[in-house]
């Protein structure tokens, strides 16, 4: 039996997926989690072979869960499910250690097949997302621009960012302004979203 952990903050989806997987003769759902931190705790307690995690969850998202499980339970393969996956998310998930990336709109039996594949040591990436990821443009931002944008994303004010990266506040503002301009954004928040969606942050 392949032991599976399901993590999704939407109860209805989690229960429906568990019911679907329950029809498979070689798959057993051994734990449920409604958020990322609980998923990691459950993976340590129940030792599943495969963790199926939603991309967007409170606390730790699916990518952060994949990264943490790669560290504390490297023998547990992670499959990330997403309702609206972007190519940048795919790249981040694979970098974090996920072995599968699957849209929630996939055919009914697809998840079970992906679980079997990653459990056997393989990988699975949705073909259309993979094609989109291969055609992503390269990041136009410098490492400093990315670093300052990353700190803006977590809510740090310019003065704090300047201290953290050992630059003047004016230089930090210049980096942020350049990032906004290069990404064609109207403000810093939109620049962060664009960089995040493209997998650059």
PDB file of N, CA and C in Angstrom, residues 69-167:
ATOM      1  N   UNK A  69       9.561  19.268   3.914  1.00  0.00           N
ATOM      2  CA  UNK A  69       9.565  17.799   3.885  1.00  0.00           C
ATOM      3  C   UNK A  69      10.837  17.262   3.219  1.00  0.00           C
ATOM      4  N   UNK A  70      11.364  17.989   2.239  1.00  0.00           N
ATOM      5  CA  UNK A  70      12.631  17.570   1.636  1.00  0.00           C
ATOM      6  C   UNK A  70      13.740  17.569   2.685  1.00  0.00           C
ATOM      7  N   UNK A  71      13.602  18.454   3.678  1.00  0.00           N
ATOM      8  CA  UNK A  71      14.614  18.554   4.735  1.00  0.00           C
ATOM      9  C   UNK A  71      14.410  17.512   5.827  1.00  0.00           C
ATOM     10  N   UNK A  72      13.154  17.370   6.305  1.00  0.00           N
ATOM     11  CA  UNK A  72      12.911  16.500   7.474  1.00  0.00           C
ATOM     12  C   UNK A  72      12.422  15.103   7.114  1.00  0.00           C
ATOM     13  N   UNK A  73      11.850  14.918   5.920  1.00  0.00           N
ATOM     14  CA  UNK A  73      11.356  13.604   5.473  1.00  0.00           C
ATOM     15  C   UNK A  73      11.668  13.405   4.000  1.00  0.00           C
ATOM     16  N   UNK A  74      12.960  13.342   3.640  1.00  0.00           N
ATOM     17  CA  UNK A  74      13.318  13.259   2.219  1.00  0.00           C
ATOM     18  C   UNK A  74      12.787  12.016   1.518  1.00  0.00           C
ATOM     19  N   UNK A  75      12.374  11.004   2.288  1.00  0.00           N
ATOM     20  CA  UNK A  75      11.821   9.789   1.682  1.00  0.00           C
ATOM     21  C   UNK A  75      10.343   9.937   1.336  1.00  0.00           C
ATOM     22  N   UNK A  76       9.726  11.063   1.688  1.00  0.00           N
ATOM     23  CA  UNK A  76       8.314  11.323   1.374  1.00  0.00           C
ATOM     24  C   UNK A  76       8.249  12.168   0.103  1.00  0.00           C
ATOM     25  N   UNK A  77       7.712  11.599  -0.967  1.00  0.00           N
ATOM     26  CA  UNK A  77       7.578  12.336  -2.230  1.00  0.00           C
ATOM     27  C   UNK A  77       6.412  13.319  -2.116  1.00  0.00           C
ATOM     28  N   UNK A  78       6.590  14.511  -2.657  1.00  0.00           N
ATOM     29  CA  UNK A  78       5.552  15.539  -2.570  1.00  0.00           C
ATOM     30  C   UNK A  78       4.962  15.802  -3.947  1.00  0.00           C
ATOM     31  N   UNK A  79       3.620  15.828  -3.993  1.00  0.00           N
ATOM     32  CA  UNK A  79       2.881  16.224  -5.185  1.00  0.00           C
ATOM     33  C   UNK A  79       2.131  17.501  -4.835  1.00  0.00           C
ATOM     34  N   UNK A  80       2.345  18.556  -5.613  1.00  0.00           N
ATOM     35  CA  UNK A  80       1.657  19.823  -5.387  1.00  0.00           C
ATOM     36  C   UNK A  80       0.449  19.893  -6.310  1.00  0.00           C
ATOM     37  N   UNK A  81      -0.723  20.147  -5.710  1.00  0.00           N
ATOM     38  CA  UNK A  81      -1.960  20.351  -6.469  1.00  0.00           C
ATOM     39  C   UNK A  81      -2.257  21.836  -6.522  1.00  0.00           C
ATOM     40  N   UNK A  82      -2.735  22.319  -7.651  1.00  0.00           N
ATOM     41  CA  UNK A  82      -3.041  23.735  -7.752  1.00  0.00           C
ATOM     42  C   UNK A  82      -4.317  23.975  -8.544  1.00  0.00           C
ATOM     43  N   UNK A  83      -5.079  24.951  -8.082  1.00  0.00           N
ATOM     44  CA  UNK A  83      -6.288  25.339  -8.796  1.00  0.00           C
ATOM     45  C   UNK A  83      -5.972  26.257  -9.963  1.00  0.00           C
ATOM     46  N   UNK A  84      -4.925  27.058  -9.835  1.00  0.00           N
ATOM     47  CA  UNK A  84      -4.546  27.991 -10.898  1.00  0.00           C
ATOM     48  C   UNK A  84      -3.027  28.121 -10.919  1.00  0.00           C
ATOM     49  N   UNK A  85      -2.393  27.077 -11.431  1.00  0.00           N
ATOM     50  CA  UNK A  85      -0.935  27.054 -11.445  1.00  0.00           C
ATOM     51  C   UNK A  85      -0.353  27.963 -12.505  1.00  0.00           C
ATOM     52  N   UNK A  86       0.738  28.592 -12.144  1.00  0.00           N
ATOM     53  CA  UNK A  86       1.485  29.415 -13.089  1.00  0.00           C
ATOM     54  C   UNK A  86       2.851  28.776 -13.292  1.00  0.00           C
ATOM     55  N   UNK A  87       3.456  29.026 -14.433  1.00  0.00           N
ATOM     56  CA  UNK A  87       4.764  28.420 -14.692  1.00  0.00           C
ATOM     57  C   UNK A  87       5.791  28.723 -13.597  1.00  0.00           C
ATOM     58  N   UNK A  88       5.744  29.931 -13.036  1.00  0.00           N
ATOM     59  CA  UNK A  88       6.671  30.277 -11.961  1.00  0.00           C
ATOM     60  C   UNK A  88       6.493  29.397 -10.739  1.00  0.00           C
ATOM     61  N   UNK A  89       5.239  29.058 -10.442  1.00  0.00           N
ATOM     62  CA  UNK A  89       4.972  28.162  -9.312  1.00  0.00           C
ATOM     63  C   UNK A  89       5.584  26.788  -9.561  1.00  0.00           C
ATOM     64  N   UNK A  90       5.478  26.328 -10.793  1.00  0.00           N
ATOM     65  CA  UNK A  90       6.034  25.021 -11.148  1.00  0.00           C
ATOM     66  C   UNK A  90       7.537  24.997 -10.868  1.00  0.00           C
ATOM     67  N   UNK A  91       8.227  26.014 -11.337  1.00  0.00           N
ATOM     68  CA  UNK A  91       9.672  26.087 -11.137  1.00  0.00           C
ATOM     69  C   UNK A  91      10.014  26.111  -9.647  1.00  0.00           C
ATOM     70  N   UNK A  92       9.267  26.913  -8.876  1.00  0.00           N
ATOM     71  CA  UNK A  92       9.514  27.006  -7.432  1.00  0.00           C
ATOM     72  C   UNK A  92       9.262  25.672  -6.748  1.00  0.00           C
ATOM     73  N   UNK A  93       8.184  24.990  -7.140  1.00  0.00           N
ATOM     74  CA  UNK A  93       7.844  23.708  -6.508  1.00  0.00           C
ATOM     75  C   UNK A  93       8.924  22.663  -6.770  1.00  0.00           C
ATOM     76  N   UNK A  94       9.391  22.584  -8.011  1.00  0.00           N
ATOM     77  CA  UNK A  94      10.426  21.605  -8.338  1.00  0.00           C
ATOM     78  C   UNK A  94      11.741  21.935  -7.638  1.00  0.00           C
ATOM     79  N   UNK A  95      12.072  23.218  -7.551  1.00  0.00           N
ATOM     80  CA  UNK A  95      13.282  23.642  -6.853  1.00  0.00           C
ATOM     81  C   UNK A  95      13.192  23.287  -5.373  1.00  0.00           C
ATOM     82  N   UNK A  96      11.979  23.390  -4.809  1.00  0.00           N
ATOM     83  CA  UNK A  96      11.774  23.088  -3.389  1.00  0.00           C
ATOM     84  C   UNK A  96      11.826  21.589  -3.101  1.00  0.00           C
ATOM     85  N   UNK A  97      11.737  20.760  -4.138  1.00  0.00           N
ATOM     86  CA  UNK A  97      11.833  19.316  -3.929  1.00  0.00           C
ATOM     87  C   UNK A  97      10.589  18.534  -4.278  1.00  0.00           C
ATOM     88  N   UNK A  98       9.535  19.202  -4.768  1.00  0.00           N
ATOM     89  CA  UNK A  98       8.324  18.479  -5.172  1.00  0.00           C
ATOM     90  C   UNK A  98       8.657  17.551  -6.336  1.00  0.00           C
ATOM     91  N   UNK A  99       8.002  16.396  -6.367  1.00  0.00           N
ATOM     92  CA  UNK A  99       8.242  15.428  -7.447  1.00  0.00           C
ATOM     93  C   UNK A  99       7.081  15.397  -8.443  1.00  0.00           C
ATOM     94  N   UNK A 100       5.979  16.069  -8.084  1.00  0.00           N
ATOM     95  CA  UNK A 100       4.839  16.131  -8.985  1.00  0.00           C
ATOM     96  C   UNK A 100       4.154  17.477  -8.879  1.00  0.00           C
ATOM     97  N   UNK A 101       3.553  17.936  -9.974  1.00  0.00           N
ATOM     98  CA  UNK A 101       2.837  19.209 -10.010  1.00  0.00           C
ATOM     99  C   UNK A 101       1.637  19.016 -10.913  1.00  0.00           C
ATOM    100  N   UNK A 102       0.439  19.125 -10.352  1.00  0.00           N
ATOM    101  CA  UNK A 102      -0.773  18.710 -11.051  1.00  0.00           C
ATOM    102  C   UNK A 102      -1.898  19.714 -10.831  1.00  0.00           C
ATOM    103  N   UNK A 103      -2.573  20.171 -11.892  1.00  0.00           N
ATOM    104  CA  UNK A 103      -3.742  21.039 -11.715  1.00  0.00           C
ATOM    105  C   UNK A 103      -4.909  20.261 -11.119  1.00  0.00           C
ATOM    106  N   UNK A 104      -5.726  20.940 -10.309  1.00  0.00           N
ATOM    107  CA  UNK A 104      -6.888  20.290  -9.707  1.00  0.00           C
ATOM    108  C   UNK A 104      -7.925  19.891 -10.752  1.00  0.00           C
ATOM    109  N   UNK A 105      -7.874  20.489 -11.918  1.00  0.00           N
ATOM    110  CA  UNK A 105      -8.836  20.159 -12.975  1.00  0.00           C
ATOM    111  C   UNK A 105      -8.451  18.943 -13.797  1.00  0.00           C
ATOM    112  N   UNK A 106      -7.446  18.207 -13.362  1.00  0.00           N
ATOM    113  CA  UNK A 106      -7.006  17.014 -14.104  1.00  0.00           C
ATOM    114  C   UNK A 106      -8.066  15.914 -14.043  1.00  0.00           C
ATOM    115  N   UNK A 107      -8.029  14.948 -14.980  1.00  0.00           N
ATOM    116  CA  UNK A 107      -8.988  13.834 -14.957  1.00  0.00           C
ATOM    117  C   UNK A 107      -8.922  13.057 -13.638  1.00  0.00           C
ATOM    118  N   UNK A 108     -10.044  12.418 -13.283  1.00  0.00           N
ATOM    119  CA  UNK A 108     -10.180  11.747 -11.992  1.00  0.00           C
ATOM    120  C   UNK A 108      -9.070  10.794 -11.603  1.00  0.00           C
ATOM    121  N   UNK A 109      -8.644   9.934 -12.523  1.00  0.00           N
ATOM    122  CA  UNK A 109      -7.627   8.944 -12.174  1.00  0.00           C
ATOM    123  C   UNK A 109      -6.202   9.457 -12.239  1.00  0.00           C
ATOM    124  N   UNK A 110      -6.026  10.708 -12.683  1.00  0.00           N
ATOM    125  CA  UNK A 110      -4.666  11.231 -12.889  1.00  0.00           C
ATOM    126  C   UNK A 110      -3.878  11.297 -11.592  1.00  0.00           C
ATOM    127  N   UNK A 111      -4.521  11.734 -10.506  1.00  0.00           N
ATOM    128  CA  UNK A 111      -3.793  11.885  -9.247  1.00  0.00           C
ATOM    129  C   UNK A 111      -3.255  10.546  -8.756  1.00  0.00           C
ATOM    130  N   UNK A 112      -4.062   9.507  -8.827  1.00  0.00           N
ATOM    131  CA  UNK A 112      -3.600   8.188  -8.390  1.00  0.00           C
ATOM    132  C   UNK A 112      -2.398   7.738  -9.219  1.00  0.00           C
ATOM    133  N   UNK A 113      -2.460   7.996 -10.534  1.00  0.00           N
ATOM    134  CA  UNK A 113      -1.327   7.625 -11.402  1.00  0.00           C
ATOM    135  C   UNK A 113      -0.065   8.399 -11.042  1.00  0.00           C
ATOM    136  N   UNK A 114      -0.233   9.694 -10.733  1.00  0.00           N
ATOM    137  CA  UNK A 114       0.911  10.529 -10.352  1.00  0.00           C
ATOM    138  C   UNK A 114       1.486  10.059  -9.024  1.00  0.00           C
ATOM    139  N   UNK A 115       0.613   9.707  -8.078  1.00  0.00           N
ATOM    140  CA  UNK A 115       1.071   9.192  -6.784  1.00  0.00           C
ATOM    141  C   UNK A 115       1.921   7.938  -6.991  1.00  0.00           C
ATOM    142  N   UNK A 116       1.438   7.036  -7.825  1.00  0.00           N
ATOM    143  CA  UNK A 116       2.206   5.807  -8.094  1.00  0.00           C
ATOM    144  C   UNK A 116       3.554   6.134  -8.741  1.00  0.00           C
ATOM    145  N   UNK A 117       3.539   7.080  -9.665  1.00  0.00           N
ATOM    146  CA  UNK A 117       4.770   7.421 -10.382  1.00  0.00           C
ATOM    147  C   UNK A 117       5.816   8.024  -9.439  1.00  0.00           C
ATOM    148  N   UNK A 118       5.413   8.982  -8.604  1.00  0.00           N
ATOM    149  CA  UNK A 118       6.407   9.611  -7.714  1.00  0.00           C
ATOM    150  C   UNK A 118       6.849   8.643  -6.617  1.00  0.00           C
ATOM    151  N   UNK A 119       5.944   7.755  -6.202  1.00  0.00           N
ATOM    152  CA  UNK A 119       6.309   6.750  -5.198  1.00  0.00           C
ATOM    153  C   UNK A 119       7.368   5.797  -5.754  1.00  0.00           C
ATOM    154  N   UNK A 120       7.306   5.556  -7.057  1.00  0.00           N
ATOM    155  CA  UNK A 120       8.284   4.661  -7.710  1.00  0.00           C
ATOM    156  C   UNK A 120       9.586   5.387  -8.047  1.00  0.00           C
ATOM    157  N   UNK A 121       9.678   6.675  -7.676  1.00  0.00           N
ATOM    158  CA  UNK A 121      10.907   7.426  -7.906  1.00  0.00           C
ATOM    159  C   UNK A 121      10.871   8.339  -9.116  1.00  0.00           C
ATOM    160  N   UNK A 122       9.731   8.363  -9.818  1.00  0.00           N
ATOM    161  CA  UNK A 122       9.622   9.222 -10.998  1.00  0.00           C
ATOM    162  C   UNK A 122       9.146  10.618 -10.658  1.00  0.00           C
ATOM    163  N   UNK A 123       8.895  11.372 -11.704  1.00  0.00           N
ATOM    164  CA  UNK A 123       8.378  12.739 -11.565  1.00  0.00           C
ATOM    165  C   UNK A 123       7.185  12.901 -12.499  1.00  0.00           C
ATOM    166  N   UNK A 124       6.348  13.890 -12.188  1.00  0.00           N
ATOM    167  CA  UNK A 124       5.269  14.221 -13.113  1.00  0.00           C
ATOM    168  C   UNK A 124       5.035  15.724 -13.077  1.00  0.00           C
ATOM    169  N   UNK A 125       4.980  16.303 -14.255  1.00  0.00           N
ATOM    170  CA  UNK A 125       4.647  17.723 -14.396  1.00  0.00           C
ATOM    171  C   UNK A 125       3.577  17.822 -15.470  1.00  0.00           C
ATOM    172  N   UNK A 126       2.530  18.572 -15.177  1.00  0.00           N
ATOM    173  CA  UNK A 126       1.476  18.785 -16.161  1.00  0.00           C
ATOM    174  C   UNK A 126       2.105  19.319 -17.457  1.00  0.00           C
ATOM    175  N   UNK A 127       1.857  18.666 -18.606  1.00  0.00           N
ATOM    176  CA  UNK A 127       2.530  19.044 -19.855  1.00  0.00           C
ATOM    177  C   UNK A 127       2.324  20.498 -20.277  1.00  0.00           C
ATOM    178  N   UNK A 128       1.102  21.034 -20.109  1.00  0.00           N
ATOM    179  CA  UNK A 128       0.875  22.415 -20.553  1.00  0.00           C
ATOM    180  C   UNK A 128       1.627  23.404 -19.670  1.00  0.00           C
ATOM    181  N   UNK A 129       1.679  23.135 -18.361  1.00  0.00           N
ATOM    182  CA  UNK A 129       2.453  24.002 -17.463  1.00  0.00           C
ATOM    183  C   UNK A 129       3.941  23.891 -17.764  1.00  0.00           C
ATOM    184  N   UNK A 130       4.392  22.692 -18.070  1.00  0.00           N
ATOM    185  CA  UNK A 130       5.808  22.499 -18.396  1.00  0.00           C
ATOM    186  C   UNK A 130       6.175  23.283 -19.653  1.00  0.00           C
ATOM    187  N   UNK A 131       5.309  23.253 -20.659  1.00  0.00           N
ATOM    188  CA  UNK A 131       5.571  23.995 -21.902  1.00  0.00           C
ATOM    189  C   UNK A 131       5.620  25.491 -21.621  1.00  0.00           C
ATOM    190  N   UNK A 132       4.686  25.975 -20.798  1.00  0.00           N
ATOM    191  CA  UNK A 132       4.689  27.401 -20.448  1.00  0.00           C
ATOM    192  C   UNK A 132       5.961  27.778 -19.687  1.00  0.00           C
ATOM    193  N   UNK A 133       6.393  26.895 -18.775  1.00  0.00           N
ATOM    194  CA  UNK A 133       7.584  27.180 -17.976  1.00  0.00           C
ATOM    195  C   UNK A 133       8.826  27.275 -18.847  1.00  0.00           C
ATOM    196  N   UNK A 134       8.882  26.468 -19.903  1.00  0.00           N
ATOM    197  CA  UNK A 134      10.051  26.488 -20.785  1.00  0.00           C
ATOM    198  C   UNK A 134      10.140  27.776 -21.599  1.00  0.00           C
ATOM    199  N   UNK A 135       9.012  28.457 -21.765  1.00  0.00           N
ATOM    200  CA  UNK A 135       9.013  29.679 -22.562  1.00  0.00           C
ATOM    201  C   UNK A 135       8.984  30.943 -21.713  1.00  0.00           C
ATOM    202  N   UNK A 136       9.147  30.798 -20.397  1.00  0.00           N
ATOM    203  CA  UNK A 136       9.184  31.977 -19.529  1.00  0.00           C
ATOM    204  C   UNK A 136      10.374  32.853 -19.895  1.00  0.00           C
ATOM    205  N   UNK A 137      10.174  34.167 -19.894  1.00  0.00           N
ATOM    206  CA  UNK A 137      11.314  35.043 -20.166  1.00  0.00           C
ATOM    207  C   UNK A 137      12.293  35.018 -18.990  1.00  0.00           C
ATOM    208  N   UNK A 138      13.568  35.303 -19.252  1.00  0.00           N
ATOM    209  CA  UNK A 138      14.519  35.368 -18.143  1.00  0.00           C
ATOM    210  C   UNK A 138      14.212  36.559 -17.245  1.00  0.00           C
ATOM    211  N   UNK A 139      14.630  36.485 -16.011  1.00  0.00           N
ATOM    212  CA  UNK A 139      14.373  37.564 -15.057  1.00  0.00           C
ATOM    213  C   UNK A 139      15.146  38.819 -15.465  1.00  0.00           C
ATOM    214  N   UNK A 140      14.450  39.957 -15.629  1.00  0.00           N
ATOM    215  CA  UNK A 140      15.132  41.188 -16.041  1.00  0.00           C
ATOM    216  C   UNK A 140      15.785  41.940 -14.876  1.00  0.00           C
ATOM    217  N   UNK A 141      15.562  41.462 -13.654  1.00  0.00           N
ATOM    218  CA  UNK A 141      16.040  42.188 -12.477  1.00  0.00           C
ATOM    219  C   UNK A 141      17.440  41.754 -12.061  1.00  0.00           C
ATOM    220  N   UNK A 142      18.188  42.692 -11.512  1.00  0.00           N
ATOM    221  CA  UNK A 142      19.500  42.373 -10.956  1.00  0.00           C
ATOM    222  C   UNK A 142      19.310  41.666  -9.611  1.00  0.00           C
ATOM    223  N   UNK A 143      20.339  40.979  -9.117  1.00  0.00           N
ATOM    224  CA  UNK A 143      20.226  40.346  -7.796  1.00  0.00           C
ATOM    225  C   UNK A 143      19.846  41.337  -6.687  1.00  0.00           C
ATOM    226  N   UNK A 144      20.371  42.563  -6.723  1.00  0.00           N
ATOM    227  CA  UNK A 144      20.028  43.576  -5.709  1.00  0.00           C
ATOM    228  C   UNK A 144      18.566  43.993  -5.815  1.00  0.00           C
ATOM    229  N   UNK A 145      18.079  44.152  -7.049  1.00  0.00           N
ATOM    230  CA  UNK A 145      16.672  44.524  -7.237  1.00  0.00           C
ATOM    231  C   UNK A 145      15.757  43.423  -6.714  1.00  0.00           C
ATOM    232  N   UNK A 146      16.118  42.174  -6.997  1.00  0.00           N
ATOM    233  CA  UNK A 146      15.333  41.047  -6.476  1.00  0.00           C
ATOM    234  C   UNK A 146      15.363  41.013  -4.953  1.00  0.00           C
ATOM    235  N   UNK A 147      16.537  41.244  -4.384  1.00  0.00           N
ATOM    236  CA  UNK A 147      16.682  41.202  -2.927  1.00  0.00           C
ATOM    237  C   UNK A 147      15.823  42.263  -2.261  1.00  0.00           C
ATOM    238  N   UNK A 148      15.839  43.484  -2.786  1.00  0.00           N
ATOM    239  CA  UNK A 148      15.029  44.549  -2.181  1.00  0.00           C
ATOM    240  C   UNK A 148      13.540  44.287  -2.394  1.00  0.00           C
ATOM    241  N   UNK A 149      13.183  43.752  -3.563  1.00  0.00           N
ATOM    242  CA  UNK A 149      11.773  43.434  -3.821  1.00  0.00           C
ATOM    243  C   UNK A 149      11.289  42.330  -2.886  1.00  0.00           C
ATOM    244  N   UNK A 150      12.145  41.354  -2.618  1.00  0.00           N
ATOM    245  CA  UNK A 150      11.796  40.264  -1.697  1.00  0.00           C
ATOM    246  C   UNK A 150      11.534  40.807  -0.289  1.00  0.00           C
ATOM    247  N   UNK A 151      12.319  41.767   0.131  1.00  0.00           N
ATOM    248  CA  UNK A 151      12.135  42.347   1.469  1.00  0.00           C
ATOM    249  C   UNK A 151      10.891  43.228   1.526  1.00  0.00           C
ATOM    250  N   UNK A 152      10.568  43.909   0.414  1.00  0.00           N
ATOM    251  CA  UNK A 152       9.319  44.680   0.352  1.00  0.00           C
ATOM    252  C   UNK A 152       8.136  43.742   0.483  1.00  0.00           C
ATOM    253  N   UNK A 153       8.251  42.552  -0.127  1.00  0.00           N
ATOM    254  CA  UNK A 153       7.160  41.572  -0.093  1.00  0.00           C
ATOM    255  C   UNK A 153       6.806  41.184   1.335  1.00  0.00           C
ATOM    256  N   UNK A 154       7.806  41.083   2.206  1.00  0.00           N
ATOM    257  CA  UNK A 154       7.521  40.694   3.594  1.00  0.00           C
ATOM    258  C   UNK A 154       7.116  41.892   4.444  1.00  0.00           C
ATOM    259  N   UNK A 155       7.013  43.073   3.827  1.00  0.00           N
ATOM    260  CA  UNK A 155       6.473  44.233   4.520  1.00  0.00           C
ATOM    261  C   UNK A 155       7.496  45.127   5.188  1.00  0.00           C
ATOM    262  N   UNK A 156       8.770  44.935   4.896  1.00  0.00           N
ATOM    263  CA  UNK A 156       9.796  45.764   5.526  1.00  0.00           C
ATOM    264  C   UNK A 156       9.804  47.161   4.912  1.00  0.00           C
ATOM    265  N   UNK A 157       9.855  48.216   5.746  1.00  0.00           N
ATOM    266  CA  UNK A 157       9.965  49.571   5.209  1.00  0.00           C
ATOM    267  C   UNK A 157      11.357  49.816   4.599  1.00  0.00           C
ATOM    268  N   UNK A 158      11.464  50.848   3.782  1.00  0.00           N
ATOM    269  CA  UNK A 158      12.707  51.133   3.068  1.00  0.00           C
ATOM    270  C   UNK A 158      13.895  51.276   4.012  1.00  0.00           C
ATOM    271  N   UNK A 159      13.702  51.961   5.135  1.00  0.00           N
ATOM    272  CA  UNK A 159      14.809  52.168   6.081  1.00  0.00           C
ATOM    273  C   UNK A 159      15.323  50.830   6.624  1.00  0.00           C
ATOM    274  N   UNK A 160      14.412  49.916   6.906  1.00  0.00           N
ATOM    275  CA  UNK A 160      14.799  48.591   7.423  1.00  0.00           C
ATOM    276  C   UNK A 160      15.516  47.796   6.335  1.00  0.00           C
ATOM    277  N   UNK A 161      14.988  47.860   5.115  1.00  0.00           N
ATOM    278  CA  UNK A 161      15.636  47.167   3.997  1.00  0.00           C
ATOM    279  C   UNK A 161      17.058  47.696   3.813  1.00  0.00           C
ATOM    280  N   UNK A 162      17.207  49.020   3.873  1.00  0.00           N
ATOM    281  CA  UNK A 162      18.528  49.635   3.686  1.00  0.00           C
ATOM    282  C   UNK A 162      19.529  49.110   4.717  1.00  0.00           C
ATOM    283  N   UNK A 163      19.096  49.027   5.972  1.00  0.00           N
ATOM    284  CA  UNK A 163      19.987  48.506   7.018  1.00  0.00           C
ATOM    285  C   UNK A 163      20.329  47.037   6.765  1.00  0.00           C
ATOM    286  N   UNK A 164      19.326  46.279   6.350  1.00  0.00           N
ATOM    287  CA  UNK A 164      19.522  44.841   6.165  1.00  0.00           C
ATOM    288  C   UNK A 164      20.470  44.526   5.011  1.00  0.00           C
ATOM    289  N   UNK A 165      20.401  45.310   3.942  1.00  0.00           N
ATOM    290  CA  UNK A 165      21.247  45.035   2.766  1.00  0.00           C
ATOM    291  C   UNK A 165      22.476  45.947   2.707  1.00  0.00           C
ATOM    292  N   UNK A 166      22.653  46.764   3.762  1.00  0.00           N
ATOM    293  CA  UNK A 166      23.829  47.639   3.879  1.00  0.00           C
ATOM    294  C   UNK A 166      23.944  48.623   2.716  1.00  0.00           C
ATOM    295  N   UNK A 167      22.804  49.268   2.400  1.00  0.00           N
ATOM    296  CA  UNK A 167      22.771  50.306   1.377  1.00  0.00           C
ATOM    297  C   UNK A 167      22.086  51.539   1.942  1.00  0.00           C
TER     298      UNK A 167
END
